[in-house]
Amino acid sequence: MSRIDTEASAWAARLDRGLNVEEEAALDTWLIADRRHQGAFLRQRAALSLLDRARALHGKPADPVIEEVSVAPDHAPSRRRLLSYGTGLAAALTVGATWQFWPRARRIKTDVGEIRHIPLEDGSVAMVNSGSALRIAFTEHRRDVTLASGEAWFQVAKNHSRPFTVAAGPAVAQAVGTAFDVRRHADSTEIIVTEGTVKVWPLAATQEAVLIEAGHRVVVDRYSNLRRGLLDGSASDQRLAWREGRIVLDRMKLGAAVEEFNRYHVEQLEIDPSLSDREVVGWFSTDDINGFATTAASLVGGHVERDGSTIWIKKSSVE
Amino acid sequence: MKLTSAELVGWVGRYILPHEARLRSWLRSAFPAIDVDDVVQEAYCRIATLERVSHIEDPRQYLFKTARNIVLEQLRRDRIVSIEAATGLAEMDQAADGEHGNPERLASDRRMLARVEQLIAMLPERGRQVFRMRKIEGLSQRDISAQLGLSESVVENEISRSLDKIVRALTQEERAELPLHARGRRHGKVRHRVQD
């Protein structure tokens, strides 16, 4: 860029001085020689014209910048900003509506699109994903959590004499001081261990408990079948990016990606079935359904159409 | 070849150039693998072909969108899309809208002029003198050469060299104060937080 810029500056300076006929022809030749020249020339001339306006500033009070500040309209912060900065506030405001204090049990419910960070009284932390419901019952000797629906990640405070147990559909997971994620799928429960070791067994207890270490996951289906697998660091980060309000798609099929997004929204995405096997990549904000739709459409050569509360990603006839 | 109209030149100087630094730092952070110079250069090429600018309500956004399209075309052409790149696309709108209604934006025009003053002040002695006479006192290059006893080509060279320096400084990336709160998240990356 540098050489072209320098040449463009030279031409801008010549133009500023006034061109003779020969120079006009030479400038023409230069401009045609490379299509980038015209853009660079425009840029340098624009800068020179901007400098003309420095004259207007000359002799004026030293700091004219500040006086205009108050003129600006005071815009409300964006929705995204509210969502990201206001999560704590929103949680505080809805305490009455969504928490019920029972003698020792506490119910937590998140709305669609809501992700909550919930400190528990024993020093543990629960991050509760969109559209989830859980019940927390702590006693002197036990810490019991029931995940009725959705997904939650737990960072468990160490206490050997009070095991921390999460019952989630067909699976039960128990830990003393670890971090793990539990997600209810339609007919199975998935547990990802991010730290330490977690003991997992099927609720029906037809099998012995298995120990799952950090970096592994286990899926327990409704027939109590238990499948375990390795989840490398980046896959686990991607899978748990929701805790930061993010969705990470790494060569995920568009159909699956859309389902993932729909978890967080009342508005729903639909796709042309012929696009559902196309792979998409990206790192999105969970609340940015429109940004996802636009980008995904661009990546698969489609376009976005709205129909009421449905956002369609349709195939474009001409690619 | 038709010379770009003075109107377009003035418009670019006033409404596009002041946002180039932000655009550059945005591109750099959103698309680490992309050649920022290339994209910026191509954006100016496209703007140079504009017949009129009256339909452009928000030049800053127009610049960002133009750059976004260029990046998208490159990505589709290369058929390799990194996660970072796709993310940048999703966040581009936000970056372009980032300062909507921000007082800073209204003031930026004047701030830019103040900046230009500073940049002129930083030029080497002779360049500064020539530039001041040309741009602040409004003398022609010929008058300047007569007053300073320099040849016209020396004056022209000073203008050219100084312009080069000024544009470079003016459009240098601002690394701090990106309008994106998302950037903070990107720094940490989920990966580093999982185990903490």
Short mmCIF file of C-alpha atoms in Angstrom, two decimals:
data_model
loop_
_atom_site.label_atom_id
_atom_site.label_comp_id
_atom_site.label_asym_id
_atom_site.label_seq_id
_atom_site.Cartn_x
_atom_site.Cartn_y
_atom_site.Cartn_z
CA MET A 1 0.00 0.00 0.00
CA SER A 2 2.83 2.26 0.90
CA ARG A 3 4.29 2.77 -2.56
CA ILE A 4 0.92 3.46 -4.09
CA ASP A 5 0.15 5.91 -1.30
CA THR A 6 3.39 7.76 -1.89
CA GLU A 7 2.69 8.01 -5.60
CA ALA A 8 -0.83 9.12 -4.87
CA SER A 9 0.50 11.83 -2.54
CA ALA A 10 2.83 13.05 -5.27
CA TRP A 11 -0.06 13.27 -7.71
CA ALA A 12 -2.24 15.02 -5.16
CA ALA A 13 0.51 17.58 -4.58
CA ARG A 14 0.92 18.12 -8.34
CA LEU A 15 -2.82 18.50 -8.75
CA ASP A 16 -2.76 21.00 -5.90
CA ARG A 17 -0.14 23.00 -7.76
CA GLY A 18 -2.01 22.74 -11.08
CA LEU A 19 -1.34 20.23 -13.86
CA ASN A 20 -0.07 20.98 -17.32
CA VAL A 21 -1.38 19.06 -20.31
CA GLU A 22 1.41 16.49 -20.25
CA GLU A 23 0.89 15.83 -16.57
CA GLU A 24 -2.82 15.39 -17.08
CA ALA A 25 -2.08 12.65 -19.58
CA ALA A 26 0.49 11.08 -17.26
CA LEU A 27 -2.00 11.14 -14.40
CA ASP A 28 -4.54 9.41 -16.62
CA THR A 29 -2.02 6.74 -17.46
CA TRP A 30 -1.17 6.24 -13.81
CA LEU A 31 -4.80 5.99 -12.79
CA ILE A 32 -5.55 3.39 -15.42
CA ALA A 33 -2.41 1.36 -14.75
CA ASP A 34 -3.75 -0.19 -11.56
CA ARG A 35 -7.29 -0.12 -10.31
CA ARG A 36 -6.06 0.54 -6.80
CA HIS A 37 -4.59 3.86 -7.90
CA GLN A 38 -7.90 5.61 -8.14
CA GLY A 39 -8.86 4.71 -4.59
CA ALA A 40 -5.49 5.73 -3.20
CA PHE A 41 -5.59 8.98 -5.12
CA LEU A 42 -9.04 9.74 -3.78
CA ARG A 43 -7.82 9.07 -0.27
CA GLN A 44 -4.83 11.39 -0.46
CA ARG A 45 -6.84 14.14 -2.13
CA ALA A 46 -9.49 13.75 0.53
CA ALA A 47 -6.84 14.21 3.20
CA LEU A 48 -5.55 17.31 1.48
CA SER A 49 -9.07 18.72 1.33
CA LEU A 50 -9.51 17.93 4.99
CA LEU A 51 -6.39 19.93 5.66
CA ASP A 52 -7.96 22.89 3.88
CA ARG A 53 -10.45 22.98 6.61
CA ALA A 54 -7.74 23.39 9.20
CA ARG A 55 -7.83 27.00 8.16
CA ALA A 56 -11.28 27.32 9.65
CA LEU A 57 -9.89 26.25 12.95
CA HIS A 58 -7.03 28.66 12.94
CA GLY A 59 -7.29 31.41 15.55
CA LYS A 60 -10.30 29.89 17.25
CA PRO A 61 -10.48 29.05 20.95
CA ALA A 62 -8.20 26.23 21.91
CA ASP A 63 -10.69 23.57 22.76
CA PRO A 64 -13.84 23.69 20.65
CA VAL A 65 -14.45 20.00 21.07
CA ILE A 66 -16.13 20.00 24.44
CA GLU A 67 -18.84 22.55 23.77
CA GLU A 68 -20.62 20.27 21.31
CA VAL A 69 -20.84 17.31 23.58
CA SER A 70 -24.05 18.30 25.32
CA VAL A 71 -25.83 18.75 21.99
CA ALA A 72 -25.82 15.04 21.32
CA PRO A 73 -29.04 13.16 21.94
CA ASP A 74 -28.81 10.79 24.81
CA HIS A 75 -29.50 7.44 23.24
CA ALA A 76 -30.67 4.51 25.25
CA PRO A 77 -28.13 1.73 25.49
CA SER A 78 -28.60 -1.07 23.03
CA ARG A 79 -30.48 -4.21 23.89
CA ARG A 80 -27.31 -6.20 23.69
CA ARG A 81 -25.64 -3.93 26.16
CA LEU A 82 -28.54 -4.18 28.52
CA LEU A 83 -28.44 -7.89 28.25
CA SER A 84 -24.79 -8.16 28.92
CA TYR A 85 -24.41 -5.56 31.61
CA GLY A 86 -27.84 -5.85 33.07
CA THR A 87 -27.98 -9.55 33.71
CA GLY A 88 -27.23 -9.13 37.37
CA LEU A 89 -29.71 -6.31 37.71
CA ALA A 90 -32.40 -8.23 35.88
CA ALA A 91 -31.77 -11.21 38.07
CA ALA A 92 -32.07 -9.03 41.16
CA LEU A 93 -35.33 -7.53 39.96
CA THR A 94 -36.96 -10.84 39.20
CA VAL A 95 -35.93 -12.53 42.41
CA GLY A 96 -39.43 -12.40 43.81
CA ALA A 97 -40.99 -13.81 40.70
CA THR A 98 -38.70 -16.73 40.02
CA TRP A 99 -37.30 -17.82 43.33
CA GLN A 100 -39.25 -19.44 46.03
CA PHE A 101 -37.68 -20.08 49.34
CA TRP A 102 -38.72 -23.37 50.80
CA PRO A 103 -37.40 -24.60 54.08
CA ARG A 104 -34.26 -25.86 52.46
CA ALA A 105 -35.17 -25.97 48.79
CA ARG A 106 -34.87 -23.25 46.25
CA ARG A 107 -36.31 -23.27 42.75
CA ILE A 108 -34.62 -21.53 39.91
CA LYS A 109 -36.19 -21.01 36.52
CA THR A 110 -34.75 -19.13 33.59
CA ASP A 111 -36.71 -17.66 30.71
CA VAL A 112 -35.89 -18.20 27.08
CA GLY A 113 -32.78 -16.18 26.34
CA GLU A 114 -31.91 -15.74 29.99
CA ILE A 115 -28.62 -17.04 31.34
CA ARG A 116 -28.11 -16.70 35.06
CA HIS A 117 -25.18 -16.89 37.34
CA ILE A 118 -26.40 -18.12 40.71
CA PRO A 119 -24.18 -18.25 43.78
CA LEU A 120 -25.28 -21.01 46.13
CA GLU A 121 -25.09 -20.73 49.89
CA ASP A 122 -22.27 -23.29 50.20
CA GLY A 123 -19.98 -21.20 48.00
CA SER A 124 -20.70 -23.20 44.85
CA VAL A 125 -21.88 -21.49 41.69
CA ALA A 126 -24.52 -22.53 39.20
CA MET A 127 -24.64 -21.03 35.72
CA VAL A 128 -28.13 -21.72 34.45
CA ASN A 129 -28.74 -21.71 30.72
CA SER A 130 -31.77 -20.46 28.80
CA GLY A 131 -35.13 -22.11 29.50
CA SER A 132 -34.03 -24.25 32.43
CA ALA A 133 -35.56 -25.24 35.73
CA LEU A 134 -33.79 -26.60 38.77
CA ARG A 135 -34.43 -27.21 42.39
CA ILE A 136 -31.75 -26.89 45.00
CA ALA A 137 -32.11 -28.62 48.36
CA PHE A 138 -29.20 -28.40 50.77
CA THR A 139 -29.11 -30.13 54.13
CA GLU A 140 -26.41 -30.49 56.71
CA HIS A 141 -25.10 -33.63 55.05
CA ARG A 142 -26.13 -33.34 51.45
CA ARG A 143 -26.28 -30.91 48.61
CA ASP A 144 -28.99 -32.07 46.22
CA VAL A 145 -29.87 -30.42 42.93
CA THR A 146 -32.54 -31.55 40.51
CA LEU A 147 -32.33 -30.36 36.92
CA ALA A 148 -35.89 -30.60 35.68
CA SER A 149 -35.16 -29.15 32.27
CA GLY A 150 -32.49 -27.29 30.33
CA GLU A 151 -28.85 -27.03 31.25
CA ALA A 152 -26.65 -25.83 34.08
CA TRP A 153 -22.94 -25.75 34.79
CA PHE A 154 -21.83 -26.17 38.37
CA GLN A 155 -18.65 -25.07 40.02
CA VAL A 156 -18.76 -27.06 43.21
CA ALA A 157 -17.17 -25.82 46.43
CA LYS A 158 -15.10 -28.55 48.05
CA ASN A 159 -16.72 -30.27 50.98
CA HIS A 160 -16.03 -33.96 51.40
CA SER A 161 -18.64 -34.45 54.08
CA ARG A 162 -21.44 -32.96 51.94
CA PRO A 163 -21.57 -34.55 48.49
CA PHE A 164 -23.03 -32.43 45.71
CA THR A 165 -25.50 -34.45 43.66
CA VAL A 166 -27.33 -33.46 40.49
CA ALA A 167 -30.25 -35.58 39.37
CA ALA A 168 -31.16 -34.94 35.75
CA GLY A 169 -33.65 -37.23 34.08
CA PRO A 170 -32.05 -40.62 33.56
CA ALA A 171 -28.71 -39.62 35.07
CA VAL A 172 -27.26 -38.73 38.41
CA ALA A 173 -23.92 -36.99 38.83
CA GLN A 174 -22.10 -36.57 42.09
CA ALA A 175 -19.06 -34.53 42.99
CA VAL A 176 -17.23 -33.25 45.98
CA GLY A 177 -15.28 -30.38 44.50
CA THR A 178 -15.26 -30.09 40.74
CA ALA A 179 -16.88 -28.30 37.85
CA PHE A 180 -19.22 -29.91 35.40
CA ASP A 181 -22.07 -29.23 33.04
CA VAL A 182 -25.37 -31.08 32.92
CA ARG A 183 -27.72 -30.79 29.99
CA ARG A 184 -31.12 -32.37 29.52
CA HIS A 185 -31.77 -33.40 25.94
CA ALA A 186 -35.13 -34.69 24.73
CA ASP A 187 -34.37 -38.29 25.69
CA SER A 188 -30.97 -38.25 27.31
CA THR A 189 -28.77 -36.32 29.69
CA GLU A 190 -25.27 -35.18 28.86
CA ILE A 191 -22.62 -34.44 31.45
CA ILE A 192 -19.36 -32.68 30.63
CA VAL A 193 -16.67 -32.52 33.26
CA THR A 194 -14.51 -29.41 33.09
CA GLU A 195 -12.55 -29.87 36.30
CA GLY A 196 -11.79 -32.75 38.64
CA THR A 197 -13.75 -35.97 38.62
CA VAL A 198 -17.47 -36.60 38.73
CA LYS A 199 -19.23 -39.82 39.59
CA VAL A 200 -22.11 -40.58 37.24
CA TRP A 201 -24.68 -43.34 37.33
CA PRO A 202 -28.01 -44.00 35.64
CA LEU A 203 -30.95 -43.22 37.86
CA ALA A 204 -32.30 -46.74 37.24
CA ALA A 205 -29.01 -47.97 38.70
CA THR A 206 -28.74 -51.02 36.50
CA GLN A 207 -25.09 -50.18 36.13
CA GLU A 208 -22.31 -49.29 38.46
CA ALA A 209 -21.31 -45.70 38.78
CA VAL A 210 -18.53 -44.53 36.49
CA LEU A 211 -15.93 -41.90 37.23
CA ILE A 212 -15.71 -39.20 34.59
CA GLU A 213 -12.62 -37.07 34.51
CA ALA A 214 -12.10 -33.53 33.29
CA GLY A 215 -12.13 -33.34 29.52
CA HIS A 216 -14.60 -36.16 29.17
CA ARG A 217 -18.30 -36.37 28.68
CA VAL A 218 -20.91 -38.97 29.26
CA VAL A 219 -24.39 -39.35 27.83
CA VAL A 220 -27.02 -41.35 29.65
CA ASP A 221 -30.11 -42.18 27.60
CA ARG A 222 -33.53 -43.07 28.86
CA TYR A 223 -32.76 -46.78 28.70
CA SER A 224 -29.92 -46.16 31.12
CA ASN A 225 -27.32 -46.77 28.45
CA LEU A 226 -24.22 -44.90 29.27
CA ARG A 227 -21.79 -43.68 26.61
CA ARG A 228 -18.63 -41.90 27.53
CA GLY A 229 -16.22 -40.05 25.34
CA LEU A 230 -13.33 -37.67 25.23
CA LEU A 231 -14.00 -34.01 24.63
CA ASP A 232 -10.88 -32.07 23.83
CA GLY A 233 -10.34 -28.71 25.42
CA SER A 234 -11.55 -26.57 22.57
CA ALA A 235 -14.63 -28.71 21.98
CA SER A 236 -15.54 -28.39 25.61
CA ASP A 237 -14.98 -24.63 25.56
CA GLN A 238 -17.17 -24.35 22.52
CA ARG A 239 -19.87 -26.47 24.02
CA LEU A 240 -19.86 -24.37 27.20
CA ALA A 241 -19.45 -20.98 25.55
CA TRP A 242 -23.06 -20.23 26.48
CA ARG A 243 -21.82 -19.32 29.93
CA GLU A 244 -20.33 -16.23 28.38
CA GLY A 245 -23.38 -15.57 26.28
CA ARG A 246 -21.75 -17.07 23.24
CA ILE A 247 -22.45 -19.78 20.76
CA VAL A 248 -19.45 -21.28 19.06
CA LEU A 249 -20.03 -23.25 15.92
CA ASP A 250 -17.12 -25.17 14.54
CA ARG A 251 -18.14 -26.84 11.34
CA MET A 252 -21.54 -27.52 12.77
CA LYS A 253 -24.33 -28.43 10.36
CA LEU A 254 -26.59 -25.47 9.79
CA GLY A 255 -29.61 -27.47 10.95
CA ALA A 256 -28.01 -28.18 14.32
CA ALA A 257 -26.74 -24.62 14.62
CA VAL A 258 -30.24 -23.30 14.08
CA GLU A 259 -31.59 -25.57 16.83
CA GLU A 260 -28.87 -24.30 19.11
CA PHE A 261 -29.87 -20.70 18.42
CA ASN A 262 -33.55 -21.39 18.83
CA ARG A 263 -32.92 -22.41 22.41
CA TYR A 264 -32.26 -18.81 23.26
CA HIS A 265 -35.07 -17.14 21.39
CA VAL A 266 -38.80 -16.83 21.24
CA GLU A 267 -38.39 -15.87 17.61
CA GLN A 268 -37.45 -19.02 15.77
CA LEU A 269 -35.14 -19.66 12.87
CA GLU A 270 -36.19 -21.96 10.07
CA ILE A 271 -34.07 -23.10 7.19
CA ASP A 272 -34.54 -24.34 3.72
CA PRO A 273 -34.11 -28.12 4.23
CA SER A 274 -31.62 -28.23 1.37
CA LEU A 275 -29.30 -26.03 3.42
CA SER A 276 -29.44 -27.98 6.64
CA ASP A 277 -26.36 -30.10 5.95
CA ARG A 278 -24.15 -27.17 5.02
CA GLU A 279 -21.49 -26.54 7.59
CA VAL A 280 -21.12 -23.22 9.31
CA VAL A 281 -18.47 -21.79 11.54
CA GLY A 282 -18.63 -18.80 13.75
CA TRP A 283 -18.63 -17.33 17.16
CA PHE A 284 -21.83 -15.53 17.96
CA SER A 285 -23.54 -13.79 20.79
CA THR A 286 -26.51 -15.89 21.98
CA ASP A 287 -28.80 -12.87 21.73
CA ASP A 288 -27.72 -11.97 18.21
CA ILE A 289 -30.10 -14.16 16.24
CA ASN A 290 -30.21 -11.68 13.38
CA GLY A 291 -26.45 -11.46 13.11
CA PHE A 292 -26.29 -15.23 13.03
CA ALA A 293 -28.99 -15.46 10.38
CA THR A 294 -27.27 -12.90 8.17
CA THR A 295 -23.85 -14.46 8.51
CA ALA A 296 -25.06 -18.02 8.14
CA ALA A 297 -27.02 -17.04 5.05
CA SER A 298 -23.93 -15.39 3.56
CA LEU A 299 -21.77 -18.40 4.33
CA VAL A 300 -24.09 -20.89 2.66
CA GLY A 301 -25.08 -18.60 -0.18
CA GLY A 302 -28.61 -17.95 1.01
CA HIS A 303 -30.62 -14.99 2.17
CA VAL A 304 -32.81 -14.06 5.11
CA GLU A 305 -36.58 -13.57 5.00
CA ARG A 306 -38.89 -12.69 7.86
CA ASP A 307 -42.34 -14.09 8.32
CA GLY A 308 -43.91 -12.94 11.57
CA SER A 309 -41.81 -14.31 14.38
CA THR A 310 -40.05 -16.75 12.07
CA ILE A 311 -36.73 -15.91 10.50
CA TRP A 312 -36.12 -17.95 7.38
CA ILE A 313 -32.77 -18.72 5.88
CA LYS A 314 -33.61 -19.50 2.30
CA LYS A 315 -31.57 -20.62 -0.60
CA SER A 316 -30.76 -17.86 -3.06
CA SER A 317 -31.59 -18.79 -6.61
CA VAL A 318 -28.47 -17.13 -7.98
CA GLU A 319 -25.31 -17.75 -6.06
CA MET B 1 -10.23 8.89 -17.30
CA LYS B 2 -12.69 11.00 -15.42
CA LEU B 3 -11.27 12.67 -12.38
CA THR B 4 -13.11 12.09 -9.16
CA SER B 5 -15.31 15.07 -8.45
CA ALA B 6 -14.30 17.69 -5.92
CA GLU B 7 -17.55 17.00 -4.13
CA LEU B 8 -16.65 13.37 -3.59
CA VAL B 9 -13.15 14.31 -2.50
CA GLY B 10 -14.54 16.71 0.08
CA TRP B 11 -17.07 14.18 1.28
CA VAL B 12 -14.44 11.50 1.72
CA GLY B 13 -12.16 13.90 3.56
CA ARG B 14 -14.87 14.98 5.87
CA TYR B 15 -16.88 11.83 6.49
CA ILE B 16 -14.85 8.78 5.53
CA LEU B 17 -11.21 9.42 6.29
CA PRO B 18 -11.88 10.27 9.95
CA HIS B 19 -13.23 6.75 10.46
CA GLU B 20 -10.45 4.87 8.75
CA ALA B 21 -8.41 4.39 11.92
CA ARG B 22 -11.36 2.80 13.67
CA LEU B 23 -12.13 0.68 10.67
CA ARG B 24 -8.58 -0.58 10.63
CA SER B 25 -8.48 -1.53 14.28
CA TRP B 26 -11.87 -3.13 13.89
CA LEU B 27 -10.75 -5.19 10.91
CA ARG B 28 -7.57 -6.17 12.69
CA SER B 29 -9.39 -7.42 15.75
CA ALA B 30 -12.24 -9.09 13.93
CA PHE B 31 -10.26 -10.74 11.14
CA PRO B 32 -6.76 -11.46 12.37
CA ALA B 33 -5.94 -13.36 9.21
CA ILE B 34 -6.99 -10.73 6.75
CA ASP B 35 -4.81 -8.14 5.02
CA VAL B 36 -6.24 -4.96 6.44
CA ASP B 37 -4.42 -2.70 3.98
CA ASP B 38 -5.94 -4.63 1.13
CA VAL B 39 -9.46 -4.31 2.40
CA VAL B 40 -9.11 -0.61 3.15
CA GLN B 41 -7.57 0.03 -0.24
CA GLU B 42 -10.35 -1.83 -1.98
CA ALA B 43 -12.92 0.13 0.01
CA TYR B 44 -11.50 3.40 -1.32
CA CYS B 45 -11.50 1.98 -4.83
CA ARG B 46 -15.18 1.30 -4.54
CA ILE B 47 -15.94 4.66 -3.03
CA ALA B 48 -14.01 6.29 -5.87
CA THR B 49 -16.53 4.87 -8.32
CA LEU B 50 -19.51 6.49 -6.61
CA GLU B 51 -21.42 8.81 -8.92
CA ARG B 52 -23.08 10.59 -6.05
CA VAL B 53 -23.13 10.41 -2.28
CA SER B 54 -26.39 12.15 -1.45
CA HIS B 55 -28.12 8.83 -0.78
CA ILE B 56 -25.61 7.88 1.91
CA GLU B 57 -27.06 8.90 5.22
CA ASP B 58 -24.45 7.42 7.46
CA PRO B 59 -21.01 7.52 5.83
CA ARG B 60 -19.34 5.74 8.72
CA GLN B 61 -21.71 2.84 8.45
CA TYR B 62 -21.35 2.89 4.69
CA LEU B 63 -17.59 2.56 5.04
CA PHE B 64 -17.91 -0.34 7.47
CA LYS B 65 -20.48 -2.10 5.31
CA THR B 66 -18.33 -1.67 2.24
CA ALA B 67 -15.41 -3.22 4.09
CA ARG B 68 -17.65 -5.97 5.37
CA ASN B 69 -18.71 -6.85 1.85
CA ILE B 70 -15.13 -6.92 0.70
CA VAL B 71 -14.18 -9.27 3.52
CA LEU B 72 -17.16 -11.48 2.79
CA GLU B 73 -16.25 -11.70 -0.88
CA GLN B 74 -12.70 -12.63 0.01
CA LEU B 75 -13.88 -15.29 2.43
CA ARG B 76 -16.22 -16.79 -0.10
CA ARG B 77 -13.55 -16.73 -2.73
CA ASP B 78 -11.02 -18.40 -0.48
CA ARG B 79 -13.60 -20.89 0.75
CA ILE B 80 -11.80 -21.00 4.06
CA VAL B 81 -13.59 -19.36 6.89
CA SER B 82 -12.01 -19.28 10.26
CA ILE B 83 -14.12 -18.96 13.34
CA GLU B 84 -12.65 -15.57 14.02
CA ALA B 85 -13.55 -14.40 10.54
CA ALA B 86 -17.15 -15.44 10.73
CA THR B 87 -17.42 -13.85 14.13
CA GLY B 88 -16.13 -10.62 12.76
CA LEU B 89 -18.89 -10.65 10.20
CA ALA B 90 -21.54 -11.10 12.81
CA GLU B 91 -20.17 -8.28 14.86
CA MET B 92 -19.47 -5.92 12.02
CA ASP B 93 -22.91 -4.35 12.20
CA GLN B 94 -22.44 -3.68 15.80
CA ALA B 95 -19.08 -2.09 15.17
CA ALA B 96 -20.52 0.17 12.51
CA ASP B 97 -23.41 1.13 14.74
CA GLY B 98 -21.23 1.27 17.78
CA GLU B 99 -21.13 4.98 18.17
CA HIS B 100 -24.54 5.86 16.98
CA GLY B 101 -25.67 8.85 18.94
CA ASN B 102 -22.38 9.02 20.70
CA PRO B 103 -21.44 12.62 21.46
CA GLU B 104 -17.93 11.74 20.47
CA ARG B 105 -19.10 11.21 16.97
CA LEU B 106 -20.64 14.62 16.65
CA ALA B 107 -17.51 16.15 17.96
CA SER B 108 -15.25 14.00 15.85
CA ASP B 109 -15.32 16.34 12.90
CA ARG B 110 -13.85 19.14 14.94
CA ARG B 111 -11.61 16.85 16.85
CA MET B 112 -10.24 15.68 13.54
CA LEU B 113 -9.35 19.24 12.62
CA ALA B 114 -7.63 19.69 15.93
CA ARG B 115 -5.73 16.52 15.18
CA VAL B 116 -4.75 17.84 11.76
CA GLU B 117 -3.36 20.92 13.45
CA GLN B 118 -1.30 18.71 15.71
CA LEU B 119 -0.03 16.67 12.83
CA ILE B 120 1.01 19.74 10.90
CA ALA B 121 2.79 20.94 14.02
CA MET B 122 4.73 17.69 14.17
CA LEU B 123 6.12 17.97 10.65
CA PRO B 124 9.80 18.83 10.14
CA GLU B 125 10.51 22.55 10.01
CA ARG B 126 10.32 23.19 6.27
CA GLY B 127 7.38 20.88 5.69
CA ARG B 128 5.49 22.57 8.47
CA GLN B 129 6.21 26.00 7.09
CA VAL B 130 5.12 25.05 3.59
CA PHE B 131 2.04 23.28 4.81
CA ARG B 132 0.96 26.14 7.02
CA MET B 133 1.34 28.66 4.22
CA ARG B 134 -0.55 26.44 1.82
CA LYS B 135 -3.28 25.17 4.09
CA ILE B 136 -3.76 27.79 6.73
CA GLU B 137 -2.80 30.98 4.97
CA GLY B 138 -4.14 29.68 1.69
CA LEU B 139 -1.18 30.68 -0.48
CA SER B 140 -0.61 28.87 -3.77
CA GLN B 141 2.43 26.65 -4.19
CA ARG B 142 3.88 29.21 -6.58
CA ASP B 143 3.48 32.03 -4.03
CA ILE B 144 5.07 29.90 -1.37
CA SER B 145 8.09 29.12 -3.50
CA ALA B 146 8.48 32.83 -4.27
CA GLN B 147 8.21 33.83 -0.61
CA LEU B 148 10.56 31.17 0.67
CA GLY B 149 12.96 31.35 -2.23
CA LEU B 150 12.53 27.67 -3.02
CA SER B 151 11.94 26.04 -6.37
CA GLU B 152 8.39 25.02 -7.15
CA SER B 153 9.34 21.38 -7.27
CA VAL B 154 10.80 21.57 -3.77
CA VAL B 155 7.55 23.04 -2.49
CA GLU B 156 5.58 20.39 -4.33
CA ASN B 157 7.77 17.70 -2.82
CA GLU B 158 7.29 19.08 0.65
CA ILE B 159 3.53 19.02 0.15
CA SER B 160 3.64 15.49 -1.16
CA ARG B 161 5.89 14.13 1.58
CA SER B 162 4.04 15.92 4.33
CA LEU B 163 0.71 14.70 3.01
CA ASP B 164 2.01 11.17 3.04
CA LYS B 165 3.11 11.50 6.65
CA ILE B 166 -0.08 13.12 7.76
CA VAL B 167 -2.34 10.55 6.14
CA ARG B 168 -0.33 7.77 7.64
CA ALA B 169 -0.54 9.22 11.13
CA LEU B 170 -4.18 10.09 10.74
CA THR B 171 -5.27 6.64 9.74
CA GLN B 172 -3.06 4.70 12.06
CA GLU B 173 -4.95 2.11 14.01
CA GLU B 174 -6.26 3.10 17.35
CA ARG B 175 -5.68 0.06 19.43
CA ALA B 176 -7.49 1.24 22.48
CA GLU B 177 -11.13 2.22 22.92
CA LEU B 178 -12.81 -0.12 20.50
CA PRO B 179 -16.53 0.42 20.59
CA LEU B 180 -17.10 -3.26 21.16
CA HIS B 181 -17.81 -4.58 24.57
CA ALA B 182 -17.53 -8.02 23.04
CA ARG B 183 -13.86 -7.46 22.64
CA GLY B 184 -13.29 -7.94 26.33
CA ARG B 185 -14.78 -11.37 26.04
CA ARG B 186 -12.70 -12.25 23.09
CA HIS B 187 -9.56 -11.46 24.97
CA GLY B 188 -10.21 -14.03 27.62
CA LYS B 189 -11.65 -16.65 25.35
CA VAL B 190 -13.70 -19.29 26.96
CA ARG B 191 -10.81 -21.67 26.85
CA HIS B 192 -8.89 -19.82 29.50
CA ARG B 193 -11.76 -19.49 31.84
CA VAL B 194 -13.03 -22.97 32.05
CA GLN B 195 -10.60 -24.14 34.60
CA ASP B 196 -10.37 -21.08 36.77
#
